[in-house]
PDB file of C-alpha atoms in Angstrom:
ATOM      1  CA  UNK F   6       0.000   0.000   0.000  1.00  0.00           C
ATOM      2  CA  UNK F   7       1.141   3.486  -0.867  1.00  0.00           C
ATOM      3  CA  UNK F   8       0.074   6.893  -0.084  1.00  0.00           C
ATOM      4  CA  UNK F   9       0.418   9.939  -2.473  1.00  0.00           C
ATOM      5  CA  UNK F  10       0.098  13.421  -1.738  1.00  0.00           C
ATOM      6  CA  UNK F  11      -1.671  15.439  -4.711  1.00  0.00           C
ATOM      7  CA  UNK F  12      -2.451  18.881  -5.116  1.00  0.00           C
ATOM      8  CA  UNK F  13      -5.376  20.757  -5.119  1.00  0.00           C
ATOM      9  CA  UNK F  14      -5.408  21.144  -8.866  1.00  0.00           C
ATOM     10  CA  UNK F  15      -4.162  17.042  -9.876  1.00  0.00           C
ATOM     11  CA  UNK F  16      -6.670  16.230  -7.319  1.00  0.00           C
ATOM     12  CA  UNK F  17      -9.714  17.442  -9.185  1.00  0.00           C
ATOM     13  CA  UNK F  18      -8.526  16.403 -12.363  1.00  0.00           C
ATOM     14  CA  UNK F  19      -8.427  12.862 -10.862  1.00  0.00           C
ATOM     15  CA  UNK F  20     -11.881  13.298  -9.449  1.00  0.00           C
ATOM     16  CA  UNK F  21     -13.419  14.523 -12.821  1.00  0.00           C
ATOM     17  CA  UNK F  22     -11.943  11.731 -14.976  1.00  0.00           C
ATOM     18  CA  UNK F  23     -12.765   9.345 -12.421  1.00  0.00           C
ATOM     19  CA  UNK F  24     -15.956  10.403 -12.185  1.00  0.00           C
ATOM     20  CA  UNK F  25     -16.377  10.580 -16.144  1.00  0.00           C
ATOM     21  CA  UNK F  26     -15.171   7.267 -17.133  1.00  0.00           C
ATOM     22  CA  UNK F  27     -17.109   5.772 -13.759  1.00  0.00           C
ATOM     23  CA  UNK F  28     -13.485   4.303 -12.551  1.00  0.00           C
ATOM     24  CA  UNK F  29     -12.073   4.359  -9.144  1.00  0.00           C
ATOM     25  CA  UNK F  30      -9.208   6.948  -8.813  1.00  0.00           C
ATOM     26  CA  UNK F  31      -6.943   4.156  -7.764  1.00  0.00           C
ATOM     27  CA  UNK F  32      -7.759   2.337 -11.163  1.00  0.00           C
ATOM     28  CA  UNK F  33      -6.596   6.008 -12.797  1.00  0.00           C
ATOM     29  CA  UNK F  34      -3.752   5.963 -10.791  1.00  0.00           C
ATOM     30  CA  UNK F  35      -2.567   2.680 -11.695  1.00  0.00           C
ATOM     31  CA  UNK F  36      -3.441   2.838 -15.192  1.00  0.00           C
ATOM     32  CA  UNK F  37      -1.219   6.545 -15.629  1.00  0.00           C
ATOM     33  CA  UNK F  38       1.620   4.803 -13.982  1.00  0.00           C
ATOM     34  CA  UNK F  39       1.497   1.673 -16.534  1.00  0.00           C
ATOM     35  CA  UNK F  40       1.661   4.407 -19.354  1.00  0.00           C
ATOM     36  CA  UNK F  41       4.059   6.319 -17.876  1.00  0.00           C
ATOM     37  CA  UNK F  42       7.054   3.038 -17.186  1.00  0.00           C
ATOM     38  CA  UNK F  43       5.995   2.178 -20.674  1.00  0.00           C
ATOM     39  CA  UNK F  44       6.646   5.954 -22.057  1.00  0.00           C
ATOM     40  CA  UNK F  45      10.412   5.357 -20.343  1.00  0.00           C
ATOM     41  CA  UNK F  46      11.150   2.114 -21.742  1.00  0.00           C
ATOM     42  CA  UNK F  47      10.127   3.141 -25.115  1.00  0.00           C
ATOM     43  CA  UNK F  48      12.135   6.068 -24.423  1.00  0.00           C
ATOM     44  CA  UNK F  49      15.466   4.218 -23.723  1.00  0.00           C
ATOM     45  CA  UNK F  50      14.781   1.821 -26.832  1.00  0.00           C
ATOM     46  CA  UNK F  51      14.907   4.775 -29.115  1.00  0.00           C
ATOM     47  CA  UNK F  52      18.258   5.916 -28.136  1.00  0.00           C
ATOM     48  CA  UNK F  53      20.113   6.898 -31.371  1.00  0.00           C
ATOM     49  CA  UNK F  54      24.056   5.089 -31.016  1.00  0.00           C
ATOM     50  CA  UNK F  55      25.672   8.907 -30.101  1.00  0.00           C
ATOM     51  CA  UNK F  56      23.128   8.623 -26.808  1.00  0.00           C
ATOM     52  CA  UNK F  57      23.913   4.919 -26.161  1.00  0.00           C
ATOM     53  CA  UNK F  58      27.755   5.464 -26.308  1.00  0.00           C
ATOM     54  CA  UNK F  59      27.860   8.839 -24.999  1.00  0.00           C
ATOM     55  CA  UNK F  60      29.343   8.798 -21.748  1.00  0.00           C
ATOM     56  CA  UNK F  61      32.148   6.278 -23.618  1.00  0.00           C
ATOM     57  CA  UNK F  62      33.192   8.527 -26.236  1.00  0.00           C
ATOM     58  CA  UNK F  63      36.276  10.399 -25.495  1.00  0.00           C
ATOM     59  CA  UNK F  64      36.932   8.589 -22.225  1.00  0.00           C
ATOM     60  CA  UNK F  65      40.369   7.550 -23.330  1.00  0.00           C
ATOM     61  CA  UNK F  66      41.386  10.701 -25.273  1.00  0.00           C
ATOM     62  CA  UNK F  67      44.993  10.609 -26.079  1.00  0.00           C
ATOM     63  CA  UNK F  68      44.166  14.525 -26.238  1.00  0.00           C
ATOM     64  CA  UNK F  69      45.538  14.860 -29.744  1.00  0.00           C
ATOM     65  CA  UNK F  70      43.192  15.815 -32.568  1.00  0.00           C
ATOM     66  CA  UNK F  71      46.013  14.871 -35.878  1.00  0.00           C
ATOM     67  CA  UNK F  72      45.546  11.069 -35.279  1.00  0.00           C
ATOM     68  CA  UNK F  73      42.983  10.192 -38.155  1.00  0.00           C
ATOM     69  CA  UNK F  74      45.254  12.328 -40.825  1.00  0.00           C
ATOM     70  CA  UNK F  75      48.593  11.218 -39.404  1.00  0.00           C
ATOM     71  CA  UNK F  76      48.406   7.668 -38.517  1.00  0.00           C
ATOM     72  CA  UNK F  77      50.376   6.426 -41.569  1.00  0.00           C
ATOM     73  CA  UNK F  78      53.002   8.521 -40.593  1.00  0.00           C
ATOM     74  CA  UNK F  79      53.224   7.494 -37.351  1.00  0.00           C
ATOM     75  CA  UNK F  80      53.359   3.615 -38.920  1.00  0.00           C
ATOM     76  CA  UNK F  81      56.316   4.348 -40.819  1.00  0.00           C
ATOM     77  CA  UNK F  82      58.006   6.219 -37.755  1.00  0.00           C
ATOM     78  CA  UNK F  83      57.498   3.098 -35.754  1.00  0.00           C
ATOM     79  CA  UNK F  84      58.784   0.704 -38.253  1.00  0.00           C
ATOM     80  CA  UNK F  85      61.460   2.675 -38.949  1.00  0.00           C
ATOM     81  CA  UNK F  86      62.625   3.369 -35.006  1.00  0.00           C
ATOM     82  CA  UNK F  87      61.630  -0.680 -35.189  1.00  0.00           C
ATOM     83  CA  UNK F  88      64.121  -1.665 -37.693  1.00  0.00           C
ATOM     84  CA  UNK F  89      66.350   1.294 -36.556  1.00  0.00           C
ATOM     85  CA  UNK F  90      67.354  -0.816 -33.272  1.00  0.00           C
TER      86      UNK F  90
END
């Protein structure tokens, strides 16, 4: 059992649609919290990738911003200080 705490103005919109659709408020209550869980999980199933990755992107940042253009370069610096020893 729960108790909830409305206001004045959520209150009578409760009583008027429960009093509409000839429903006990609880039965309201219950029924906008189903919609509402399933709102958030169809929510989180329609991230895009950016949102699903997000908080890995850039969390091991070797700070430099030339890598994509320079990485043959660095190949040939390697092999070279590689064959160099």
């Amino acid at each position: 059992m729960i108790s909830v705490r409305l206001d004045e103005k959520i209150e009578n919109q409760l009583d008027l649609i429960s009093n509409q659709k000839h429903i006990p408020k609880s039965k309201v209550i219950k029924d906008a919290l189903v919609y509402y869980f399933d709102m958030l999980k169809k929510e989180s199933e329609h991230k895009s990738a950016y949102e699903l990755g997000s908080e890995f992107f850039g969390k091991y940042s070797s700070g430099r911003d030339d890598l994509s253009t320079t990485y043959k370069q660095k190949i040939k610096d390697k092999i070279n200080a590689k064959n160099n020893h």
